[in-house]
CSV table of C-alpha atoms in Angstrom, one decimal:
chain,number,residue,atom,x,y,z
A,1,UNK,CA,-8.4,10.3,26.7
A,2,UNK,CA,-5.5,10.9,24.3
A,3,UNK,CA,-2.7,8.4,24.2
A,4,UNK,CA,0.7,10.0,25.0
A,5,UNK,CA,2.8,7.6,23.1
A,6,UNK,CA,0.6,8.1,20.1
A,7,UNK,CA,1.1,11.8,20.4
A,8,UNK,CA,4.8,11.5,20.1
A,9,UNK,CA,4.6,9.2,17.1
A,10,UNK,CA,2.2,11.5,15.3
A,11,UNK,CA,4.1,14.7,16.0
A,12,UNK,CA,7.4,13.2,14.9
A,13,UNK,CA,5.9,11.7,11.8
A,14,UNK,CA,4.3,15.0,10.8
A,15,UNK,CA,7.5,16.9,11.5
A,16,UNK,CA,9.6,14.4,9.5
A,17,UNK,CA,7.6,14.7,6.3
A,18,UNK,CA,9.6,16.2,3.4
A,19,UNK,CA,8.3,18.7,0.9
A,20,UNK,CA,6.9,17.0,-2.2
A,21,UNK,CA,9.5,16.0,-4.8
A,22,UNK,CA,8.8,16.6,-8.5
A,23,UNK,CA,7.2,13.8,-10.4
A,24,UNK,CA,9.4,11.4,-12.3
A,25,UNK,CA,6.9,11.0,-15.2
A,26,UNK,CA,7.6,12.5,-18.6
A,27,UNK,CA,4.3,12.0,-20.3
A,28,UNK,CA,1.8,14.9,-20.2
A,29,UNK,CA,-1.7,15.8,-21.1
A,30,UNK,CA,-3.6,18.9,-20.2
A,31,UNK,CA,-7.1,17.7,-21.2
A,32,UNK,CA,-9.6,17.8,-18.3
A,33,UNK,CA,-10.6,14.5,-16.7
A,34,UNK,CA,-14.3,13.9,-16.2
A,35,UNK,CA,-16.4,11.0,-15.0
A,36,UNK,CA,-17.5,9.3,-18.2
A,37,UNK,CA,-19.3,6.3,-16.8
A,38,UNK,CA,-21.9,6.0,-14.1
A,39,UNK,CA,-20.5,4.1,-11.1
A,40,UNK,CA,-22.7,2.6,-8.4
A,41,UNK,CA,-20.1,3.2,-5.7
A,42,UNK,CA,-19.9,6.9,-6.7
A,43,UNK,CA,-23.7,7.3,-6.8
A,44,UNK,CA,-24.2,5.6,-3.4
A,45,UNK,CA,-21.5,7.6,-1.7
A,46,UNK,CA,-22.6,10.9,-3.0
A,47,UNK,CA,-26.3,10.1,-2.3
A,48,UNK,CA,-25.3,9.5,1.3
A,49,UNK,CA,-23.0,12.6,1.5
A,50,UNK,CA,-25.0,15.2,-0.4
A,51,UNK,CA,-28.6,16.5,-0.2
A,52,UNK,CA,-30.2,17.5,-3.5
A,53,UNK,CA,-29.4,21.0,-4.4
A,54,UNK,CA,-30.6,23.4,-7.1
A,55,UNK,CA,-27.3,25.3,-7.0
A,56,UNK,CA,-24.9,25.0,-9.8
A,57,UNK,CA,-22.4,22.2,-9.2
A,58,UNK,CA,-20.8,19.1,-10.5
A,59,UNK,CA,-23.3,16.8,-12.0
A,60,UNK,CA,-22.8,13.0,-12.1
A,61,UNK,CA,-24.7,11.5,-15.0
A,62,UNK,CA,-27.3,14.2,-14.5
A,63,UNK,CA,-28.7,12.5,-11.4
A,64,UNK,CA,-26.6,13.8,-8.5
A,65,UNK,CA,-25.3,17.4,-8.2
A,66,UNK,CA,-22.4,18.4,-6.0
A,67,UNK,CA,-22.8,21.9,-4.7
A,68,UNK,CA,-19.8,24.2,-5.0
A,69,UNK,CA,-19.9,24.9,-1.2
A,70,UNK,CA,-18.9,21.3,-0.5
A,71,UNK,CA,-15.4,21.8,-1.9
A,72,UNK,CA,-12.5,24.0,-0.8
A,73,UNK,CA,-12.0,27.4,-2.2
A,74,UNK,CA,-9.8,26.2,-5.1
A,75,UNK,CA,-13.0,25.9,-7.1
A,76,UNK,CA,-12.6,24.4,-10.6
A,77,UNK,CA,-9.3,22.6,-9.7
A,78,UNK,CA,-11.0,20.8,-6.8
A,79,UNK,CA,-13.9,19.7,-9.0
A,80,UNK,CA,-11.4,18.4,-11.5
A,81,UNK,CA,-9.4,16.5,-8.9
A,82,UNK,CA,-12.5,15.0,-7.3
A,83,UNK,CA,-13.6,13.9,-10.7
A,84,UNK,CA,-10.2,12.3,-11.3
A,85,UNK,CA,-10.3,10.6,-7.9
A,86,UNK,CA,-13.8,9.1,-8.6
A,87,UNK,CA,-13.0,8.0,-12.1
A,88,UNK,CA,-9.3,7.0,-11.8
A,89,UNK,CA,-7.6,7.2,-8.5
A,90,UNK,CA,-10.1,5.2,-6.4
A,91,UNK,CA,-10.0,2.4,-9.0
A,92,UNK,CA,-6.2,2.5,-9.0
A,93,UNK,CA,-6.1,2.1,-5.2
A,94,UNK,CA,-8.7,-0.6,-5.0
A,95,UNK,CA,-7.9,-3.9,-6.8
A,96,UNK,CA,-11.5,-4.8,-7.8
A,97,UNK,CA,-11.8,-7.9,-5.5
A,98,UNK,CA,-15.2,-6.8,-4.2
A,99,UNK,CA,-18.3,-5.2,-5.7
A,100,UNK,CA,-18.1,-2.1,-3.5
A,101,UNK,CA,-15.0,0.1,-3.6
A,102,UNK,CA,-14.4,1.4,-0.1
A,103,UNK,CA,-12.2,4.2,-1.4
A,104,UNK,CA,-15.4,5.7,-2.7
A,105,UNK,CA,-18.2,4.1,-0.6
A,106,UNK,CA,-16.4,4.6,2.8
A,107,UNK,CA,-14.1,7.6,2.3
A,108,UNK,CA,-16.3,9.9,0.2
A,109,UNK,CA,-19.1,10.2,2.7
A,110,UNK,CA,-16.5,10.8,5.4
A,111,UNK,CA,-14.8,13.4,3.2
A,112,UNK,CA,-17.9,15.5,3.0
A,113,UNK,CA,-18.3,15.7,6.8
A,114,UNK,CA,-14.5,16.0,7.5
A,115,UNK,CA,-12.7,18.7,5.6
A,116,UNK,CA,-9.3,17.1,6.3
A,117,UNK,CA,-10.3,13.9,4.6
A,118,UNK,CA,-11.5,15.7,1.6
A,119,UNK,CA,-8.4,17.8,1.3
A,120,UNK,CA,-6.2,14.6,1.6
A,121,UNK,CA,-8.3,12.9,-1.1
A,122,UNK,CA,-7.8,15.8,-3.5
A,123,UNK,CA,-4.1,15.8,-2.8
A,124,UNK,CA,-3.9,12.1,-3.5
A,125,UNK,CA,-5.8,12.6,-6.7
A,126,UNK,CA,-3.4,15.3,-7.8
A,127,UNK,CA,-0.4,13.1,-6.9
A,128,UNK,CA,-1.8,10.2,-8.9
A,129,UNK,CA,-2.6,12.4,-11.9
A,130,UNK,CA,1.0,13.6,-12.0
A,131,UNK,CA,2.4,10.1,-11.9
A,132,UNK,CA,0.2,8.9,-14.7
A,133,UNK,CA,0.1,9.5,-18.4
A,134,UNK,CA,-2.6,12.1,-17.8
A,135,UNK,CA,-0.3,14.4,-15.8
A,136,UNK,CA,-0.8,18.1,-15.8
A,137,UNK,CA,2.0,20.1,-17.5
A,138,UNK,CA,3.1,21.6,-14.2
A,139,UNK,CA,3.7,19.9,-10.8
A,140,UNK,CA,2.5,23.1,-9.1
A,141,UNK,CA,-1.1,22.0,-8.5
A,142,UNK,CA,-0.1,18.7,-7.0
A,143,UNK,CA,2.5,20.2,-4.8
A,144,UNK,CA,0.1,22.9,-3.6
A,145,UNK,CA,-2.6,20.4,-2.7
A,146,UNK,CA,0.0,18.2,-1.0
A,147,UNK,CA,1.4,21.1,1.1
A,148,UNK,CA,-2.1,22.4,2.0
A,149,UNK,CA,-3.1,18.9,3.1
A,150,UNK,CA,-0.1,18.6,5.3
A,151,UNK,CA,-0.8,22.0,6.9
A,152,UNK,CA,-4.4,21.0,7.6
A,153,UNK,CA,-3.2,17.7,9.0
A,154,UNK,CA,-0.8,19.4,11.4
A,155,UNK,CA,-3.6,21.7,12.6
A,156,UNK,CA,-5.8,18.6,13.4
A,157,UNK,CA,-2.8,17.0,15.1
A,158,UNK,CA,-2.5,20.1,17.3
A,159,UNK,CA,-6.1,19.8,18.3
A,160,UNK,CA,-5.7,16.1,19.0
A,161,UNK,CA,-2.6,16.7,21.2
A,162,UNK,CA,-4.6,19.4,23.1
A,163,UNK,CA,-7.1,16.7,24.1
A,164,UNK,CA,-9.6,16.6,21.4
A,165,UNK,CA,-10.0,12.8,21.1
A,166,UNK,CA,-12.9,13.3,18.6
A,167,UNK,CA,-10.3,13.7,15.9
A,168,UNK,CA,-8.9,10.2,16.4
A,169,UNK,CA,-10.9,8.7,13.4
A,170,UNK,CA,-10.1,11.6,11.1
A,171,UNK,CA,-6.4,11.5,11.9
A,172,UNK,CA,-6.3,7.7,11.5
A,173,UNK,CA,-8.0,7.8,8.1
A,174,UNK,CA,-5.8,10.8,7.2
A,175,UNK,CA,-2.5,9.2,8.0
A,176,UNK,CA,-3.5,6.1,5.9
A,177,UNK,CA,-4.5,8.2,3.0
A,178,UNK,CA,-1.2,10.0,3.1
A,179,UNK,CA,0.6,6.6,3.0
A,180,UNK,CA,-1.0,5.8,-0.3
A,181,UNK,CA,-0.5,9.3,-1.5
A,182,UNK,CA,3.2,8.7,-1.3
A,183,UNK,CA,2.7,5.4,-3.2
A,184,UNK,CA,0.8,7.3,-5.9
A,185,UNK,CA,3.6,9.9,-6.1
A,186,UNK,CA,6.3,7.3,-6.3
A,187,UNK,CA,8.0,9.0,-3.4
A,188,UNK,CA,11.6,7.9,-3.0
A,189,UNK,CA,12.5,9.6,0.3
A,190,UNK,CA,10.8,7.1,2.6
A,191,UNK,CA,8.2,9.6,3.7
A,192,UNK,CA,5.6,6.8,3.8
A,193,UNK,CA,7.4,5.3,6.8
A,194,UNK,CA,6.8,8.5,8.8
A,195,UNK,CA,3.1,8.3,8.0
A,196,UNK,CA,3.1,4.6,8.8
A,197,UNK,CA,4.6,5.3,12.3
A,198,UNK,CA,1.7,7.6,13.0
A,199,UNK,CA,-0.8,5.2,11.5
A,200,UNK,CA,0.3,2.4,13.7
A,201,UNK,CA,-0.4,4.4,16.9
A,202,UNK,CA,-3.6,5.9,15.6
A,203,UNK,CA,-5.1,2.6,14.4
A,204,UNK,CA,-4.3,0.9,17.7
A,205,UNK,CA,-5.8,3.9,19.6
A,206,UNK,CA,-8.9,3.8,17.5
A,207,UNK,CA,-9.4,0.0,18.0
A,208,UNK,CA,-9.2,0.3,21.8
A,209,UNK,CA,-11.6,3.4,21.9
A,210,UNK,CA,-15.3,3.9,21.4
A,211,UNK,CA,-15.2,5.6,18.0
A,212,UNK,CA,-14.7,2.3,16.2
A,213,UNK,CA,-18.3,1.4,17.0
A,214,UNK,CA,-19.7,4.5,15.3
A,215,UNK,CA,-18.8,3.9,11.6
A,216,UNK,CA,-20.1,0.3,11.2
A,217,UNK,CA,-17.4,-1.7,9.3
A,218,UNK,CA,-15.1,1.2,8.5
A,219,UNK,CA,-12.6,-0.1,11.2
A,220,UNK,CA,-12.4,-3.4,9.2
A,221,UNK,CA,-11.3,-1.4,6.1
A,222,UNK,CA,-8.8,0.6,8.2
A,223,UNK,CA,-7.3,-2.7,9.5
A,224,UNK,CA,-7.0,-4.0,5.9
A,225,UNK,CA,-5.5,-0.6,4.8
A,226,UNK,CA,-2.9,-0.6,7.5
A,227,UNK,CA,-2.0,-4.3,7.2
A,228,UNK,CA,-1.5,-3.9,3.4
A,229,UNK,CA,0.8,-1.0,3.8
A,230,UNK,CA,2.7,-2.4,6.8
A,231,UNK,CA,3.3,-5.8,5.3
A,232,UNK,CA,4.5,-4.5,2.0
A,233,UNK,CA,6.8,-2.0,3.6
A,234,UNK,CA,8.7,-4.3,6.0
A,235,UNK,CA,10.9,-5.6,3.1
A,236,UNK,CA,12.3,-2.1,2.8
A,237,UNK,CA,13.6,-2.2,6.4
A,238,UNK,CA,17.0,-3.7,7.2
A,239,UNK,CA,16.2,-6.4,9.7
A,240,UNK,CA,19.8,-6.4,11.0
A,241,UNK,CA,19.6,-2.8,12.3
A,242,UNK,CA,15.9,-2.4,13.1
A,243,UNK,CA,14.2,-4.4,15.8
A,244,UNK,CA,10.9,-2.5,15.7
A,245,UNK,CA,7.7,-4.1,14.6
A,246,UNK,CA,5.2,-2.4,12.4
A,247,UNK,CA,2.4,-4.6,13.8
A,248,UNK,CA,0.9,-4.0,17.2
A,249,UNK,CA,-0.9,-6.8,19.1
A,250,UNK,CA,-4.2,-5.0,18.8
A,251,UNK,CA,-3.9,-4.7,15.0
A,252,UNK,CA,-2.8,-8.3,14.6
A,253,UNK,CA,-5.7,-9.7,16.7
A,254,UNK,CA,-8.2,-7.7,14.6
A,255,UNK,CA,-6.6,-8.8,11.4
A,256,UNK,CA,-6.8,-12.5,12.5
A,257,UNK,CA,-10.5,-12.0,13.3
A,258,UNK,CA,-11.0,-10.7,9.7
A,259,UNK,CA,-9.2,-13.8,8.4
A,260,UNK,CA,-11.5,-16.0,10.4
A,261,UNK,CA,-14.4,-14.3,8.8
A,262,UNK,CA,-12.9,-14.9,5.3
A,263,UNK,CA,-12.6,-11.2,4.7
A,264,UNK,CA,-12.0,-10.1,1.1
A,265,UNK,CA,-10.9,-6.5,0.4
A,266,UNK,CA,-9.9,-4.1,-2.3
A,267,UNK,CA,-6.3,-3.9,-0.9
A,268,UNK,CA,-5.6,-7.4,0.5
A,269,UNK,CA,-7.8,-9.3,-1.8
A,270,UNK,CA,-8.2,-12.8,-0.3
A,271,UNK,CA,-4.6,-12.9,1.1
A,272,UNK,CA,-4.9,-11.0,4.4
A,273,UNK,CA,-3.6,-14.2,6.0
A,274,UNK,CA,-0.5,-14.0,3.9
A,275,UNK,CA,0.1,-10.4,5.0
A,276,UNK,CA,0.1,-11.5,8.6
A,277,UNK,CA,2.6,-14.3,7.8
A,278,UNK,CA,4.8,-11.9,6.0
A,279,UNK,CA,5.1,-9.8,9.2
A,280,UNK,CA,6.1,-13.0,11.1
A,281,UNK,CA,8.6,-13.9,8.4
A,282,UNK,CA,10.2,-10.5,8.7
A,283,UNK,CA,10.4,-10.9,12.5
A,284,UNK,CA,12.1,-14.3,11.9
A,285,UNK,CA,14.6,-12.5,9.7
A,286,UNK,CA,15.2,-9.9,12.4
A,287,UNK,CA,16.0,-12.6,14.9
A,288,UNK,CA,18.2,-14.7,12.6
A,289,UNK,CA,20.2,-11.7,11.5
A,290,UNK,CA,21.2,-10.9,15.1
A,291,UNK,CA,24.6,-12.3,16.0
A,292,UNK,CA,24.9,-14.7,19.0
A,293,UNK,CA,27.3,-14.0,21.9
A,294,UNK,CA,30.2,-15.5,20.0
A,295,UNK,CA,29.4,-13.4,16.9
A,296,UNK,CA,28.0,-16.2,14.8
A,297,UNK,CA,24.8,-15.9,12.9
A,298,UNK,CA,23.1,-19.3,12.6
A,299,UNK,CA,19.5,-20.6,13.1
A,300,UNK,CA,18.7,-21.6,16.6
A,301,UNK,CA,16.4,-24.5,17.4
A,302,UNK,CA,13.6,-22.0,18.0
A,303,UNK,CA,14.4,-20.4,14.6
A,304,UNK,CA,14.2,-23.8,12.8
A,305,UNK,CA,10.8,-24.7,14.5
A,306,UNK,CA,9.4,-21.2,13.7
A,307,UNK,CA,10.6,-21.5,10.1
A,308,UNK,CA,8.9,-24.9,9.7
A,309,UNK,CA,5.7,-23.6,11.2
A,310,UNK,CA,5.6,-20.5,8.9
A,311,UNK,CA,6.3,-22.7,5.9
A,312,UNK,CA,3.4,-25.0,6.8
A,313,UNK,CA,1.1,-22.0,7.2
A,314,UNK,CA,2.1,-20.4,3.9
A,315,UNK,CA,1.9,-23.7,2.0
A,316,UNK,CA,-1.5,-24.4,3.6
A,317,UNK,CA,-3.0,-21.1,2.2
A,318,UNK,CA,-5.6,-21.5,-0.6
A,319,UNK,CA,-7.9,-18.7,-1.8
A,320,UNK,CA,-11.6,-19.1,-0.8
A,321,UNK,CA,-13.5,-20.6,-3.8
A,322,UNK,CA,-16.0,-17.7,-3.7
A,323,UNK,CA,-13.5,-15.0,-4.8
A,324,UNK,CA,-13.2,-13.8,-8.4
A,325,UNK,CA,-10.8,-15.6,-10.7
A,326,UNK,CA,-8.3,-12.7,-10.9
A,327,UNK,CA,-8.4,-12.4,-7.1
A,328,UNK,CA,-7.7,-16.1,-6.7
A,329,UNK,CA,-4.8,-16.0,-9.1
A,330,UNK,CA,-3.3,-12.9,-7.4
A,331,UNK,CA,-3.7,-14.7,-4.0
A,332,UNK,CA,-1.7,-17.6,-5.4
A,333,UNK,CA,1.0,-15.3,-6.7
A,334,UNK,CA,1.2,-13.8,-3.2
A,335,UNK,CA,1.6,-17.3,-1.8
A,336,UNK,CA,4.6,-18.1,-4.0
A,337,UNK,CA,6.2,-14.7,-3.2
A,338,UNK,CA,5.7,-15.4,0.5
A,339,UNK,CA,7.4,-18.8,0.2
A,340,UNK,CA,10.3,-17.1,-1.7
A,341,UNK,CA,10.6,-14.5,1.1
A,342,UNK,CA,10.7,-17.3,3.7
A,343,UNK,CA,13.1,-19.6,1.9
A,344,UNK,CA,15.6,-16.9,1.2
A,345,UNK,CA,15.8,-15.9,4.9
A,346,UNK,CA,18.2,-18.9,5.0
A,347,UNK,CA,20.6,-17.3,2.6
A,348,UNK,CA,21.0,-16.2,-1.0
A,349,UNK,CA,19.8,-19.0,-3.3
A,350,UNK,CA,22.5,-18.5,-6.0
A,351,UNK,CA,25.3,-18.9,-3.4
A,352,UNK,CA,24.2,-22.5,-3.1
A,353,UNK,CA,25.5,-25.1,-5.6
A,354,UNK,CA,23.5,-26.3,-8.6
A,355,UNK,CA,21.0,-28.9,-7.5
A,356,UNK,CA,20.8,-27.7,-3.9
A,357,UNK,CA,17.4,-28.1,-2.2
A,358,UNK,CA,17.0,-24.4,-1.4
A,359,UNK,CA,17.9,-23.3,-4.9
A,360,UNK,CA,15.5,-25.9,-6.5
A,361,UNK,CA,12.7,-24.7,-4.3
A,362,UNK,CA,13.3,-21.1,-5.2
A,363,UNK,CA,13.4,-21.8,-8.9
A,364,UNK,CA,10.3,-23.9,-8.7
A,365,UNK,CA,8.4,-21.1,-6.9
A,366,UNK,CA,9.5,-18.5,-9.4
A,367,UNK,CA,8.4,-20.7,-12.3
A,368,UNK,CA,5.0,-21.3,-10.6
A,369,UNK,CA,4.5,-17.5,-10.0
A,370,UNK,CA,5.3,-16.7,-13.6
A,371,UNK,CA,2.9,-19.4,-14.8
A,372,UNK,CA,0.2,-17.8,-12.6
A,373,UNK,CA,1.0,-14.3,-13.9
A,374,UNK,CA,0.6,-15.6,-17.5
A,375,UNK,CA,-3.1,-16.4,-16.7
A,376,UNK,CA,-4.3,-12.8,-16.3
A,377,UNK,CA,-3.5,-9.5,-18.1
A,378,UNK,CA,-1.1,-6.9,-16.6
A,379,UNK,CA,-3.7,-4.2,-17.3
A,380,UNK,CA,-6.5,-5.4,-15.0
A,381,UNK,CA,-7.1,-3.8,-11.6
A,382,UNK,CA,-5.9,-6.7,-9.5
A,383,UNK,CA,-2.3,-5.8,-10.5
A,384,UNK,CA,-2.4,-2.7,-8.3
A,385,UNK,CA,-1.7,-5.0,-5.4
A,386,UNK,CA,1.2,-6.9,-7.0
A,387,UNK,CA,4.2,-4.6,-6.5
A,388,UNK,CA,5.4,-6.6,-3.5
A,389,UNK,CA,5.2,-10.1,-5.0
A,390,UNK,CA,6.7,-8.9,-8.3
A,391,UNK,CA,9.7,-7.3,-6.3
A,392,UNK,CA,10.2,-10.5,-4.4
A,393,UNK,CA,10.1,-12.7,-7.5
A,394,UNK,CA,12.4,-10.3,-9.3
A,395,UNK,CA,14.9,-10.6,-6.4
A,396,UNK,CA,14.8,-14.4,-6.5
A,397,UNK,CA,15.8,-15.0,-10.1
A,398,UNK,CA,18.7,-14.5,-12.5
A,399,UNK,CA,16.7,-15.8,-15.5
A,400,UNK,CA,16.6,-13.0,-18.2
A,401,UNK,CA,13.3,-14.3,-19.6
A,402,UNK,CA,11.7,-14.1,-16.1
A,403,UNK,CA,13.2,-10.6,-15.7
A,404,UNK,CA,11.7,-9.6,-19.0
A,405,UNK,CA,8.2,-10.9,-18.0
A,406,UNK,CA,8.4,-8.8,-14.8
A,407,UNK,CA,9.8,-5.7,-16.6
A,408,UNK,CA,7.0,-5.8,-19.2
A,409,UNK,CA,4.3,-6.3,-16.6
A,410,UNK,CA,5.4,-3.4,-14.4
A,411,UNK,CA,5.7,-1.1,-17.4
A,412,UNK,CA,2.1,-2.1,-18.5
A,413,UNK,CA,0.9,-1.6,-14.9
A,414,UNK,CA,2.5,1.9,-14.9
A,415,UNK,CA,0.9,2.8,-18.2
A,416,UNK,CA,-2.6,1.6,-17.3
A,417,UNK,CA,-2.9,2.0,-13.5
A,418,UNK,CA,-0.3,4.8,-13.1
A,419,UNK,CA,0.9,4.6,-9.6
A,420,UNK,CA,4.4,6.0,-9.1
A,421,UNK,CA,5.7,3.2,-6.9
A,422,UNK,CA,5.3,0.9,-9.9
A,423,UNK,CA,7.9,2.9,-11.7
A,424,UNK,CA,10.2,2.9,-8.7
A,425,UNK,CA,9.8,-0.9,-8.2
A,426,UNK,CA,11.0,-1.4,-11.7
A,427,UNK,CA,13.9,1.0,-11.1
A,428,UNK,CA,15.0,-1.0,-8.1
A,429,UNK,CA,14.7,-4.3,-9.9
A,430,UNK,CA,16.8,-3.0,-12.8
A,431,UNK,CA,19.5,-2.1,-10.3
A,432,UNK,CA,19.3,-5.5,-8.6
A,433,UNK,CA,19.5,-7.4,-11.9
A,434,UNK,CA,22.8,-5.6,-12.6
A,435,UNK,CA,24.3,-7.3,-9.5
A,436,UNK,CA,26.1,-10.7,-9.5
A,437,UNK,CA,23.4,-13.4,-9.0
A,438,UNK,CA,25.0,-14.7,-5.8
A,439,UNK,CA,24.4,-11.2,-4.2
A,440,UNK,CA,20.7,-11.1,-5.1
A,441,UNK,CA,17.9,-11.9,-2.6
A,442,UNK,CA,14.6,-10.3,-1.4
A,443,UNK,CA,16.5,-9.6,1.9
A,444,UNK,CA,19.0,-7.5,-0.1
A,445,UNK,CA,16.3,-5.0,-1.3
A,446,UNK,CA,17.0,-2.7,1.6
A,447,UNK,CA,20.7,-2.6,0.6
A,448,UNK,CA,19.8,-1.8,-3.0
A,449,UNK,CA,17.7,1.1,-1.7
A,450,UNK,CA,20.6,2.4,0.2
A,451,UNK,CA,22.9,2.2,-2.9
A,452,UNK,CA,20.3,3.9,-5.1
A,453,UNK,CA,19.2,6.4,-2.4
A,454,UNK,CA,15.6,5.2,-3.0
A,455,UNK,CA,13.4,4.4,0.0
A,456,UNK,CA,9.9,3.2,-1.1
A,457,UNK,CA,7.1,1.0,0.0
A,458,UNK,CA,5.8,-1.8,-2.2
A,459,UNK,CA,2.2,-1.1,-1.2
């Protein structure tokens, strides 16, 4: 049975999607991208997805051949984009916290049984290539694949609305892929929030249905996928004027189950618990920004107790000892950023006098975060998950030396990982750093977006 509320959210989200905007990148290269190294994830995924074929096709290290019939009619361009996805895009999406990259091991087998998923992966690859230093001279290919994927998505939505519940999994995966496609593009029009609305309904529907039992641990990855995007997108929403929650009870329960299992993922690393707490901090910000009957905005006793509880939860977070060193360091950076997000819900730190307790805490957390960042290079994969904490740290400091550290890191991330939202994160921070320090706070990011007419997620 198809959920009626989910229908409305999905239809509205698809109808609201804008046409793709030209890429902001200025570097170009028309040299073809090929897979230059053998990758276990790629080999395993393609072995599962493809039977051996004597037909001419794309060969991976001479061992696995992909028949031409498995790709859409675009032919050579599709091969090129799939090669780019396997060698670059999948590794830019995943942060390397686990040995297996689900963007290959989970999504590629699904793509070769579900044409929509394949088309969306190719569109994501094209968008990522255009945002990177390896961009094609023209945006035409990326725009065409993006438009074609939206058209195919609409067709599957129509089937779903007509009662074909078998499409729930495909639509769920598809809506999440489209979210990170907007991240790869560096979309500034807030299109990701339309996809996120659809994803929330679809993920919840999938969790309460029977299809989640069919694909082993794929639903775990989808929970991680959604939690990562939702938690990093809330900061872009003005809590004073939006009372909606991006987290449904079903999703939160499943996420907490993953935390209890010490889940480590390629999007959330070891800090899924922090992502859940970020959503609770945002909700606290929503409540505290609502004026009372007499028009005053001040913490209630419940707000104070909730604040204390959240602070104890964040401060009690420590990465599991079994994770990799880079994942552990990134998890600790997320911890400091979450503390900054929580402490600044009380007010802008630089409006407080020198020596105030809040200001001292904020400055200490910024210093600790910078010290952690200094312990690993800006070029390693784990940085793909750091746009949100870097934005929060940047909105919590007026120190030019710290700003330069963040500026340099984001530029290096853009040059090596090549996701468009890294560029837009830096654009927003540069705008914020031009403001008077007493007007700067992570909770003012949404206002900066309005002023710059930029609406992005920090996924």
